[in-house]
mmCIF file of C-alpha atoms in Angstrom:
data_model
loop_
_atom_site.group_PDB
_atom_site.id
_atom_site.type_symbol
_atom_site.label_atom_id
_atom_site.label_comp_id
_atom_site.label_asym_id
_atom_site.label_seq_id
_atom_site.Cartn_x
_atom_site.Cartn_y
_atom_site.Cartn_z
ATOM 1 C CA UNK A 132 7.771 48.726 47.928
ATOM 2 C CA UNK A 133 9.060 51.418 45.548
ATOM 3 C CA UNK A 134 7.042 53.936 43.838
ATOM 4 C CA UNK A 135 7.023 55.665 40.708
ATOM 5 C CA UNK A 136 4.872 58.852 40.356
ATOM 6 C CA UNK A 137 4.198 59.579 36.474
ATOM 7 C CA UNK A 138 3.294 63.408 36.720
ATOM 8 C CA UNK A 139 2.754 65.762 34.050
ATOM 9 C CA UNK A 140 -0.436 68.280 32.701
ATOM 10 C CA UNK A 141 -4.020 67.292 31.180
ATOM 11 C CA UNK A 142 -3.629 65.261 28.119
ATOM 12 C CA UNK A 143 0.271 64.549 28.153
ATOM 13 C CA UNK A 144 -0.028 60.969 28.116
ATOM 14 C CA UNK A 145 0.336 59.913 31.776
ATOM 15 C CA UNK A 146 -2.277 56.787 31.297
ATOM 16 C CA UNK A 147 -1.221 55.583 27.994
ATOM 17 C CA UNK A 148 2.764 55.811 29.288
ATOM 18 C CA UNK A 149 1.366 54.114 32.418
ATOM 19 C CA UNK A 150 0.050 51.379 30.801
ATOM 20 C CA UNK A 151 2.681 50.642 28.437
ATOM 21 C CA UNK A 152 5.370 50.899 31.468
ATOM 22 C CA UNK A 153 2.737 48.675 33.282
ATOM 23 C CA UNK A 154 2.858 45.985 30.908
ATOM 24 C CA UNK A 155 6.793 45.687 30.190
ATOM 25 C CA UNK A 156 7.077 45.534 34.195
ATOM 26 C CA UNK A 157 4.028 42.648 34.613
ATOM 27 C CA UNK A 158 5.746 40.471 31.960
ATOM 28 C CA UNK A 159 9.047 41.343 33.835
ATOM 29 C CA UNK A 160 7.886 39.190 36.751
ATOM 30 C CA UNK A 161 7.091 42.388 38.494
ATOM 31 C CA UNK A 162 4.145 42.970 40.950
ATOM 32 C CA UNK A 163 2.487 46.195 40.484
ATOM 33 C CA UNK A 164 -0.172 48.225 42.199
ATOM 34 C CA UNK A 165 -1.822 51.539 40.382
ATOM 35 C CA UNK A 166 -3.196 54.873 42.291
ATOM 36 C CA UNK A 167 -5.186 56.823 40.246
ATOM 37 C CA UNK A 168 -6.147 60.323 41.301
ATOM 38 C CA UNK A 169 -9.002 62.613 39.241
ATOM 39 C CA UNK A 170 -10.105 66.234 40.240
ATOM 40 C CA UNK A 171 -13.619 65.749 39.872
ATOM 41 C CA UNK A 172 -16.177 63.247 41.511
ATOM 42 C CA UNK A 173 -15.591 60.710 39.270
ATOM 43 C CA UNK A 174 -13.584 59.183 36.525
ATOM 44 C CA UNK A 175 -12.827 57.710 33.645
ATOM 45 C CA UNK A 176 -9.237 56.775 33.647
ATOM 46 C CA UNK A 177 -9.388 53.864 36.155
ATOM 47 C CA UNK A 178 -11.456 51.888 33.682
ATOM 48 C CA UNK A 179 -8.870 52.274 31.212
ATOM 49 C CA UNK A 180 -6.210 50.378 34.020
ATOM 50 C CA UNK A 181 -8.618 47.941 35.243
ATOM 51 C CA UNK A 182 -9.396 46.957 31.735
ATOM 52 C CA UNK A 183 -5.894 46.130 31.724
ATOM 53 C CA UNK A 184 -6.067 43.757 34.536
ATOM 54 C CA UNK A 185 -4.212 45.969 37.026
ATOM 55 C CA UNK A 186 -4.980 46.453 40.951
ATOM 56 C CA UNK A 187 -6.052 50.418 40.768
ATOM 57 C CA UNK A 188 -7.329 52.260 43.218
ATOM 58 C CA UNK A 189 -8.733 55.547 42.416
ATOM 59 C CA UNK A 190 -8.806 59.149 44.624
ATOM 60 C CA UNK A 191 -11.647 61.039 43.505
ATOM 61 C CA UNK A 192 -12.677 64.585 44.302
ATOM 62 C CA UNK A 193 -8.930 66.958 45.138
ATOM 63 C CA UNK A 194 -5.174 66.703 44.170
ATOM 64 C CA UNK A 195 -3.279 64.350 46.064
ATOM 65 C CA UNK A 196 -0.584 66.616 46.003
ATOM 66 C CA UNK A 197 -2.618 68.770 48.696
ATOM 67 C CA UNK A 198 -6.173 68.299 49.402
ATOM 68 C CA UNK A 199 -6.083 64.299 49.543
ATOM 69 C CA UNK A 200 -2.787 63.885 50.945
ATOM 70 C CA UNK A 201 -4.173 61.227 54.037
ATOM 71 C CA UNK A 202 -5.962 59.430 51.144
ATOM 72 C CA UNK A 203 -3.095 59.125 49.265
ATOM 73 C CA UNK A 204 -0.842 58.132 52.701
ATOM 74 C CA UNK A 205 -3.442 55.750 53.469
ATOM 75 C CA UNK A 206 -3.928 53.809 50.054
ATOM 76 C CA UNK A 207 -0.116 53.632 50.012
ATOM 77 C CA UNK A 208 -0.189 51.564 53.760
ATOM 78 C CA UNK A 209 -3.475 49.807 52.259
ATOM 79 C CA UNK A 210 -1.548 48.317 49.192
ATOM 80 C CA UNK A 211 1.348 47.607 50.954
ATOM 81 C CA UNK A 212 -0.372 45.501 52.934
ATOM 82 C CA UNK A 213 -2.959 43.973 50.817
ATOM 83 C CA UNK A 214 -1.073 43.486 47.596
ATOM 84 C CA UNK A 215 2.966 43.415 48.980
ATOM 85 C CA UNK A 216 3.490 44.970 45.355
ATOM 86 C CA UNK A 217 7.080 45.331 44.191
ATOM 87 C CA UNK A 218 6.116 48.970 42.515
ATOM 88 C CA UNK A 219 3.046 51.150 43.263
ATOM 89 C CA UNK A 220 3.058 53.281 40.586
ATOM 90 C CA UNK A 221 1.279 56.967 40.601
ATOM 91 C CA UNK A 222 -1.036 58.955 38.479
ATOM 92 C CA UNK A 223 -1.797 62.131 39.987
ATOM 93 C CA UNK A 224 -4.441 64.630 38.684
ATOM 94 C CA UNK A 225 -2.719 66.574 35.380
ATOM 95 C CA UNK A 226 -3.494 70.079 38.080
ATOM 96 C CA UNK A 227 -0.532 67.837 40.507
ATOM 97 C CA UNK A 228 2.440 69.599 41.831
ATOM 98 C CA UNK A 229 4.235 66.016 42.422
ATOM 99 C CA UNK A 230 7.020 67.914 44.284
ATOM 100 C CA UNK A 231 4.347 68.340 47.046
ATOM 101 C CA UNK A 232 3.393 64.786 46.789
ATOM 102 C CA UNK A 233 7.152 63.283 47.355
ATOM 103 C CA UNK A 234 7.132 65.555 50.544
ATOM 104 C CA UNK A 235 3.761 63.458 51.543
ATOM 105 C CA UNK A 236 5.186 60.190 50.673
ATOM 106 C CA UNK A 237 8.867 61.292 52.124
ATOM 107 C CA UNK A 238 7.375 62.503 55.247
ATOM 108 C CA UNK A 239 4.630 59.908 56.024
ATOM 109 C CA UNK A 240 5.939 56.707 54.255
ATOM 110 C CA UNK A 241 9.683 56.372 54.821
ATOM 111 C CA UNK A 242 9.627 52.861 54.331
ATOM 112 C CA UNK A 243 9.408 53.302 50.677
ATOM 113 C CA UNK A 244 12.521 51.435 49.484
ATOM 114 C CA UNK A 245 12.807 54.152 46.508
ATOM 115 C CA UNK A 246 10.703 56.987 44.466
ATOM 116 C CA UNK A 247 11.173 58.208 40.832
ATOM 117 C CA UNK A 248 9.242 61.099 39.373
ATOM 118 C CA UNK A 249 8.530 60.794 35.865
ATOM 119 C CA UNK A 250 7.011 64.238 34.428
ATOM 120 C CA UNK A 251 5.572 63.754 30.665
ATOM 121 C CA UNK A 252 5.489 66.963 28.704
ATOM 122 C CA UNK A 253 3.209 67.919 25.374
ATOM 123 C CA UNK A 254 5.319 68.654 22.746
ATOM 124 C CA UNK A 255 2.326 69.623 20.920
ATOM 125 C CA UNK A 256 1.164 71.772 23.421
ATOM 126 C CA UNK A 257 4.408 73.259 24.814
ATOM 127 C CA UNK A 258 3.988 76.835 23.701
ATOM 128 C CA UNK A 259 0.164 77.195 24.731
ATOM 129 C CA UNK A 260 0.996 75.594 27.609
ATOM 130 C CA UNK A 261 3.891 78.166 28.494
ATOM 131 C CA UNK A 262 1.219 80.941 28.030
ATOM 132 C CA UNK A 263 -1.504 79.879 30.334
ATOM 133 C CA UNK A 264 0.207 77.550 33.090
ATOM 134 C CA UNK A 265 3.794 78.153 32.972
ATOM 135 C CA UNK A 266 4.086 78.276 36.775
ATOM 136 C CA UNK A 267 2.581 74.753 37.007
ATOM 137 C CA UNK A 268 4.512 73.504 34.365
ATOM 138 C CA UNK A 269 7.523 74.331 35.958
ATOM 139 C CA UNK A 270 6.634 73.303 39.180
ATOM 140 C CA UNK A 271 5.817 69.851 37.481
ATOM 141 C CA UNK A 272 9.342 69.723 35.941
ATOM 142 C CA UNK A 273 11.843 71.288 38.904
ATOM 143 C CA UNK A 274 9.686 67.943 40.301
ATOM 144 C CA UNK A 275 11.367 65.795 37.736
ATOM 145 C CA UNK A 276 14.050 62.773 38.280
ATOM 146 C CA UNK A 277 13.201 61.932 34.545
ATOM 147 C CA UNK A 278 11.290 64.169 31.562
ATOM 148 C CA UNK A 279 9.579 62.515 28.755
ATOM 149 C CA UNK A 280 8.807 64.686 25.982
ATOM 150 C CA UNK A 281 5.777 62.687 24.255
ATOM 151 C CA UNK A 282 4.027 63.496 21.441
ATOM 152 C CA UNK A 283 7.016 63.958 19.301
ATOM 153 C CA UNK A 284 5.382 62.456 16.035
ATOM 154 C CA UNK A 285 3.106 65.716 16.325
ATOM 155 C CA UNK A 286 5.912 68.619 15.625
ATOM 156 C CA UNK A 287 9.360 68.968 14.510
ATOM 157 C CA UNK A 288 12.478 68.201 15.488
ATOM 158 C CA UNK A 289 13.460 71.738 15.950
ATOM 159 C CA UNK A 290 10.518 72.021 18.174
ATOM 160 C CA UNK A 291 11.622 68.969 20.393
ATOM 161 C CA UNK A 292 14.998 70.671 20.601
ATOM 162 C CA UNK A 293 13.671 73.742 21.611
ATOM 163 C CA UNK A 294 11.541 72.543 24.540
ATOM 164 C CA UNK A 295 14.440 69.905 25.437
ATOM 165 C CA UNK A 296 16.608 73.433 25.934
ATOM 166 C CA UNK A 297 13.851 74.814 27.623
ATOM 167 C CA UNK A 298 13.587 71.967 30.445
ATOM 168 C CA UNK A 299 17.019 71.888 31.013
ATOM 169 C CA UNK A 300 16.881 75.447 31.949
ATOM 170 C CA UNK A 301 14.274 74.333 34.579
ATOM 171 C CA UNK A 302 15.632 71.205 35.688
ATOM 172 C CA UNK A 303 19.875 70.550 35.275
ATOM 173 C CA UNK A 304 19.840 67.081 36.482
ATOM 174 C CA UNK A 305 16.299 65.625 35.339
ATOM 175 C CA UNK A 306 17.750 62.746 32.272
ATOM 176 C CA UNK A 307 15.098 63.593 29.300
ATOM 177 C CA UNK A 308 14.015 61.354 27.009
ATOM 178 C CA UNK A 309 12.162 62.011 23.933
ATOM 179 C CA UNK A 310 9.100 59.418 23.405
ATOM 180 C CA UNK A 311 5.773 58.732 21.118
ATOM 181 C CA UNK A 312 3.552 56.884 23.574
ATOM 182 C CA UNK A 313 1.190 56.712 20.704
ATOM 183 C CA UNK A 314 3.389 54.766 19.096
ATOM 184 C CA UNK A 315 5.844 53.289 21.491
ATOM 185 C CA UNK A 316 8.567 55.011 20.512
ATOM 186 C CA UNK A 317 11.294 55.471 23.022
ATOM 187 C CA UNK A 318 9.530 53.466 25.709
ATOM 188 C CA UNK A 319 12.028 51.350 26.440
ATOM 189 C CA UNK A 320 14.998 53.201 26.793
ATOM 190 C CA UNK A 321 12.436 55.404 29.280
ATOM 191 C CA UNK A 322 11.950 52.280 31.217
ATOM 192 C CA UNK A 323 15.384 51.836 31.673
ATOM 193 C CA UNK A 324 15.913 54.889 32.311
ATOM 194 C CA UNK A 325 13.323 54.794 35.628
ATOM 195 C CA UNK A 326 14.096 51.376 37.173
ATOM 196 C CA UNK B 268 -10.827 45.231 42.895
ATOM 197 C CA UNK B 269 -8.883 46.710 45.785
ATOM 198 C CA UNK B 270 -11.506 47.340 48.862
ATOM 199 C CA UNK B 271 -12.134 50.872 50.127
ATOM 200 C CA UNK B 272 -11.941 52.482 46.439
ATOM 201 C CA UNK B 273 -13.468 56.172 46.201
ATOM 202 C CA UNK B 274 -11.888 57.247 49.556
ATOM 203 C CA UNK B 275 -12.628 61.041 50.179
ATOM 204 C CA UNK B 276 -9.988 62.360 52.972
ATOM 205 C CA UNK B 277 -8.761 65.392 54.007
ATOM 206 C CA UNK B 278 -5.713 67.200 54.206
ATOM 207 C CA UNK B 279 -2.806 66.723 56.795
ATOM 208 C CA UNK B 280 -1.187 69.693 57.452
ATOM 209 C CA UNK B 281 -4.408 71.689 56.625
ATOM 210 C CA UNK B 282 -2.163 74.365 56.034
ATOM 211 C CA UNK B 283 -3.239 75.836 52.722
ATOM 212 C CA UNK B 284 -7.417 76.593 51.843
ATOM 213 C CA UNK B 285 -8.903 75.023 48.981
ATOM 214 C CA UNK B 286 -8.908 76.938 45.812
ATOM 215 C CA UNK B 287 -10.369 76.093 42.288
ATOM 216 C CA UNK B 288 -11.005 73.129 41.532
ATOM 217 C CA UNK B 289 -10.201 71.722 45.046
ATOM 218 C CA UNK B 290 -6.799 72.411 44.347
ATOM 219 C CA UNK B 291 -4.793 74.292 46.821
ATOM 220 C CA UNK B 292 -1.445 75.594 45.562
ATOM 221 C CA UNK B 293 -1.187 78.948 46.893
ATOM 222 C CA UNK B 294 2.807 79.013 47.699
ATOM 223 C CA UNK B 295 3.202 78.006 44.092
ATOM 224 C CA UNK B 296 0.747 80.450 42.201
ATOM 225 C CA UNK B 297 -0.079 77.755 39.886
ATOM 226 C CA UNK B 298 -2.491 79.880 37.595
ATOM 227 C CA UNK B 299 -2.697 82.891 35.753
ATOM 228 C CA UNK B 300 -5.295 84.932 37.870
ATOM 229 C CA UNK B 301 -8.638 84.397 35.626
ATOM 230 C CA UNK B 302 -7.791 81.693 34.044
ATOM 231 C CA UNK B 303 -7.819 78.919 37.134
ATOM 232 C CA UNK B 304 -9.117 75.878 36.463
ATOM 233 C CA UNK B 305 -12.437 75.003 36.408
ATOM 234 C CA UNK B 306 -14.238 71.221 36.440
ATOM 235 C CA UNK B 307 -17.251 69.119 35.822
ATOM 236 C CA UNK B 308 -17.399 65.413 36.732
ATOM 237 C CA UNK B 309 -20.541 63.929 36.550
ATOM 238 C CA UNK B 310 -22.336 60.229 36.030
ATOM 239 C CA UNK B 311 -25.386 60.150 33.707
ATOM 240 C CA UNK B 312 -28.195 57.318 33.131
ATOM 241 C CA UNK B 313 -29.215 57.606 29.832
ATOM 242 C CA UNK B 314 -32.017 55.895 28.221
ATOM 243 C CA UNK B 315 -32.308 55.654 24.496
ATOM 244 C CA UNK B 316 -35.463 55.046 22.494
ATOM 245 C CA UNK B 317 -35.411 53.361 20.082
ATOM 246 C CA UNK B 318 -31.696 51.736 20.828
ATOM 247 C CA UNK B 319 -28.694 52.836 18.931
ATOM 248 C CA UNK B 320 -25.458 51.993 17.907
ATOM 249 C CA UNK B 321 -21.829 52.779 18.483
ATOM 250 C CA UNK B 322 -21.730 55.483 15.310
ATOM 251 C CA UNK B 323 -24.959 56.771 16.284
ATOM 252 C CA UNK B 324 -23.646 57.548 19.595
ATOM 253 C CA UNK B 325 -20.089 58.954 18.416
ATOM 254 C CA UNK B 326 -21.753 61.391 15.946
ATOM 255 C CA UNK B 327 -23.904 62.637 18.274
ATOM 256 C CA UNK B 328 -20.838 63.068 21.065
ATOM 257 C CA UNK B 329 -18.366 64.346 18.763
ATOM 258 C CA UNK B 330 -21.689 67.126 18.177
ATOM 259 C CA UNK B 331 -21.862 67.775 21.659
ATOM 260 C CA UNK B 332 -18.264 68.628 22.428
ATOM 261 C CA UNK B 333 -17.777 70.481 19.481
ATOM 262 C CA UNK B 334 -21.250 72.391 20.585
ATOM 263 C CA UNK B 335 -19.840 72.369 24.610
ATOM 264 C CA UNK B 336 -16.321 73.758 23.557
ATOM 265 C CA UNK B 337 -17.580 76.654 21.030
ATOM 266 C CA UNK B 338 -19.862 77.913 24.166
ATOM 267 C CA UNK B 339 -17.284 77.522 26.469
ATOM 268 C CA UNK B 340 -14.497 79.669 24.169
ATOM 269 C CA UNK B 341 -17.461 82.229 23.684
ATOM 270 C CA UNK B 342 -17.501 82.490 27.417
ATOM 271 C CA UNK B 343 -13.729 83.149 27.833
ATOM 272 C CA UNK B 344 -12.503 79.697 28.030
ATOM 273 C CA UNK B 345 -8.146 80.170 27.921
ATOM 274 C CA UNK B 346 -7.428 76.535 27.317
ATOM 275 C CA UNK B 347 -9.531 73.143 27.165
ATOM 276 C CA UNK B 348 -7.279 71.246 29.625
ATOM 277 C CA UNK B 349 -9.135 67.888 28.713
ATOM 278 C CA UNK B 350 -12.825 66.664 27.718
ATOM 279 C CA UNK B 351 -13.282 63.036 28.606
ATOM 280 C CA UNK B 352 -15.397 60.707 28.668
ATOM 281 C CA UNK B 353 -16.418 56.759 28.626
ATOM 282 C CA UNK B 354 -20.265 54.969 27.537
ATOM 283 C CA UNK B 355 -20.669 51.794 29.278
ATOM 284 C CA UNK B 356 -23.683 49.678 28.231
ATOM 285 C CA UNK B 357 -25.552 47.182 30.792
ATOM 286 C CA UNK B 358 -23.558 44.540 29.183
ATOM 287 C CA UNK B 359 -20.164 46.541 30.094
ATOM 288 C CA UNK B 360 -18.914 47.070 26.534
ATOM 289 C CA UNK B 361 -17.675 50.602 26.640
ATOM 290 C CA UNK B 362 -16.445 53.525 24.440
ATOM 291 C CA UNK B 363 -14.227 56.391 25.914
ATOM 292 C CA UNK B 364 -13.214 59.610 23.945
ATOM 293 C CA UNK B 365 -11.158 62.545 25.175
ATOM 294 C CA UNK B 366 -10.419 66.016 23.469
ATOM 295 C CA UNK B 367 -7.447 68.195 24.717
ATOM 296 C CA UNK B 368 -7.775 70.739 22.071
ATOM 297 C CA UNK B 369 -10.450 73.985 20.987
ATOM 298 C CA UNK B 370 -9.819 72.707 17.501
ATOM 299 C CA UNK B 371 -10.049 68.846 17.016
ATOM 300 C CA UNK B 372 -12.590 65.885 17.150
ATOM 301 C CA UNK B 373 -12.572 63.875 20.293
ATOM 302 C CA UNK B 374 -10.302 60.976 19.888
ATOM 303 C CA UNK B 375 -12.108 57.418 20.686
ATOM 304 C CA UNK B 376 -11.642 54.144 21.633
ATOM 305 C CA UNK B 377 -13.363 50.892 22.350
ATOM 306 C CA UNK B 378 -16.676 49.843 20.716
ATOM 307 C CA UNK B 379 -20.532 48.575 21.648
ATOM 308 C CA UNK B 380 -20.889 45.892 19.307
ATOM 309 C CA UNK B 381 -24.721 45.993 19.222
ATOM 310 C CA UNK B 382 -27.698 48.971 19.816
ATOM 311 C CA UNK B 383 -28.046 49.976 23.043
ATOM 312 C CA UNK B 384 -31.000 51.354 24.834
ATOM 313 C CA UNK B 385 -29.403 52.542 27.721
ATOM 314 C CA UNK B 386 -25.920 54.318 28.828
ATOM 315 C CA UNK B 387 -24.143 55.147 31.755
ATOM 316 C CA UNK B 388 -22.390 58.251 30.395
ATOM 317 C CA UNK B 389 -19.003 59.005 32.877
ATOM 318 C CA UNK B 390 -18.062 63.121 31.737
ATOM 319 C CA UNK B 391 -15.389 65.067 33.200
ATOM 320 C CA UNK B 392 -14.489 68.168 31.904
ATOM 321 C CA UNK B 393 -11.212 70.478 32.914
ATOM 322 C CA UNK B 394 -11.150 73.565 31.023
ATOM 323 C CA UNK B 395 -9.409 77.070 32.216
ATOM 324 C CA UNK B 396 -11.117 81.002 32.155
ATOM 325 C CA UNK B 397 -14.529 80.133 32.837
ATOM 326 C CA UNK B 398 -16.152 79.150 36.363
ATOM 327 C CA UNK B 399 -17.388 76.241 37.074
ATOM 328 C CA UNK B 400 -21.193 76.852 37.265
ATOM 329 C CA UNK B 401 -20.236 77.954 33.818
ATOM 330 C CA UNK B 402 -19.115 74.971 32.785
ATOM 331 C CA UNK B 403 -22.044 73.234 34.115
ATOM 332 C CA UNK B 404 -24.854 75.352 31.948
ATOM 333 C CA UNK B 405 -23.043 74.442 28.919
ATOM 334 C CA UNK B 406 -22.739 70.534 29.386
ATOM 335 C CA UNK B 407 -26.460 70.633 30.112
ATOM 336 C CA UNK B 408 -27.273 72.650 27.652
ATOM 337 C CA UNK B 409 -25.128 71.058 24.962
ATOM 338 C CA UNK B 410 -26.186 67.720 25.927
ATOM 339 C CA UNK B 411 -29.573 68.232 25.889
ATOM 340 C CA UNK B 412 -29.407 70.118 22.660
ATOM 341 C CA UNK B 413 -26.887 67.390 20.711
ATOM 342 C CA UNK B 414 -28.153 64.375 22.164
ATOM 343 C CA UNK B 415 -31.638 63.425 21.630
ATOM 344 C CA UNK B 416 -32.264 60.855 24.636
ATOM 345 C CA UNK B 417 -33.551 61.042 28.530
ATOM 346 C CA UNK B 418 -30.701 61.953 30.876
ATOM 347 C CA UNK B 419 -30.552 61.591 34.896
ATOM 348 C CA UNK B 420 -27.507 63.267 35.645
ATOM 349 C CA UNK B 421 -25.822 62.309 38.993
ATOM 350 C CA UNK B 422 -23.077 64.638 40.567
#
């Protein structure tokens, strides 16, 4: 089993790039499995991925980065052995530091053949972003073994190049990738890019 | 469905307390102090009388954020982080909508097909500045205010 953890802050587009990824993999021949983690009691997300006819199993109530690490550890051994899925892929909560979460998964499930971190950033939202959670941001990035930059219908190419600048500054080896998940832009060569 | 969904554990190292949100990042200092994150997540029955349809219900949702985010800015909400949602009839049909931004209409998807007279109404709201009790007062009171039906909310 090999997991891919698709981090990144509220409203960056983890679910829609999770279910476009999900799809290209599925009619790849692939077997996949989906974790979904939400902050509060309940949530909406996992209807989106079970509407899509995916396994999902959902972590309510913390961060999976810290306060439900054992849940997360223990839905990874339950789909492993339930569901045998080639890739279990991730959604943590948008509040996720996923660098904590690969220490979980490092320490606790070893068997996992191999783990890719996929951090989506708002281009849209970059700037506000910088001023109110920078340190979270960053955390999210360092993080990083590929950045998306989504939403790049929404600004300008100077923008894009900016924040491109910007996460290279945070993150030297992370490949980036400029996408529009709204529109499927760039998708593909971001798949590649992961698997 | 994958058995054992909506598992609740706890930490393993139980190194770190809790903070905001249930989140516990203190080596990382995730947050400006003030402006940590604050959350409501909550199920809703809602019965409407007489039934109405899909539009009906977006106008009067779209009123209710817009209402729920102009209280919580007036309160000292930093950032909306996000403002989601999904409708689910008894027949399953469901809309979901989601808002990341002080400024905009929620963004929607899906569709009822046919009047409804009830709703279970999923809500989960992440927003930054304010507290979470807060955050609670508002929904209620924005809800109540902007949607004109009997509501058992479940938390």
């Amino acid at each position: 089993m090999k997991l891919l953890c698709i981090a990144g802050f509220l409203g960056s587009g983890k679910t829609t790039v999770l279910l476009e990824l999900a799809r290209t993999m599925t009619q790849s021949g692939l077997q996949l499995a989906i974790v979904e983690n939400e902050i509060g009691d309940v949530g909406v997300d996992g209807g989106y991925v079970r509407e899509a006819g995916l396994p999902v199993q959902e972590l309510f109530g913390g961060c999976i980065c810290c306060t439900l690490q054992t849940g997360l550890v223990e839905t990874l051994r339950a789909l492993e052995l339930q569901y045998a899925p080639d890739w279990v892929v991730v959604e943590p909560t948008g509040l996720a530091a996923p660098g904590d979460l690969m220490k979980t998964v490092r320490t606790y499930m070893p068997q996992i053949a191999r783990s890719r971190v996929l951090t989506l950033v708002d281009a849209g939202r970059w700037e506000m972003l910088q001023q109110v959670v920078e340190p979270l941001i960053t955390a999210q990035l360092e993080a990083a073994d590929v950045v998306a930059v989504n939403k790049i219908d929404q600004v300008d190419e100077g923008v894009v190049d900016h924040i491109e600048e910007a996460v290279r500054r945070i993150n030297a080896t992370a490949a980036i990738r400029r996408v529009s998940a709204a529109s499927g832009s760039g998708l593909g060569d971001l798949q590649g890019c992961l698997l | 469905m994958i058995p054992g969904e909506e598992a609740r554990h706890g930490r393993m190292d139980g190194g770190e307390a809790a903070h905001s949100a249930g989140h516990s990042h203190a080596e990382l200092n995730c947050f400006v102090p003030g402006t940590e994150p604050a959350v409501f997540a909550a199920v809703a029955e809602v019965s409407l009388a007489p039934a109405v349809t899909g539009g009906q219900l977006t106008a009067a949702v779209d009123s209710f954020v817009l209402a729920l985010v102009d209280q919580l800015m007036a309160a000292g909400c930093v950032l909306v982080g996000h403002i989601k949602g999904a409708l689910e009839s008894a027949a399953g049909r469901r809309l979901m909508f989601s808002v990341i931004s002080a400024t905009e209409a929620p963004h929607w998807s899906g569709n009822l097909c046919e009047p409804v007279p009830k709703l279970r109404v999923t809500l989960n709201v992440i927003v930054f500045g304010v507290t979470d009790q807060e955050v609670q007062d508002a929904v209620f009171r924005c809800w109540s205010a902007q949607v004109n039906a009997s509501t058992q909310w479940q938390r």
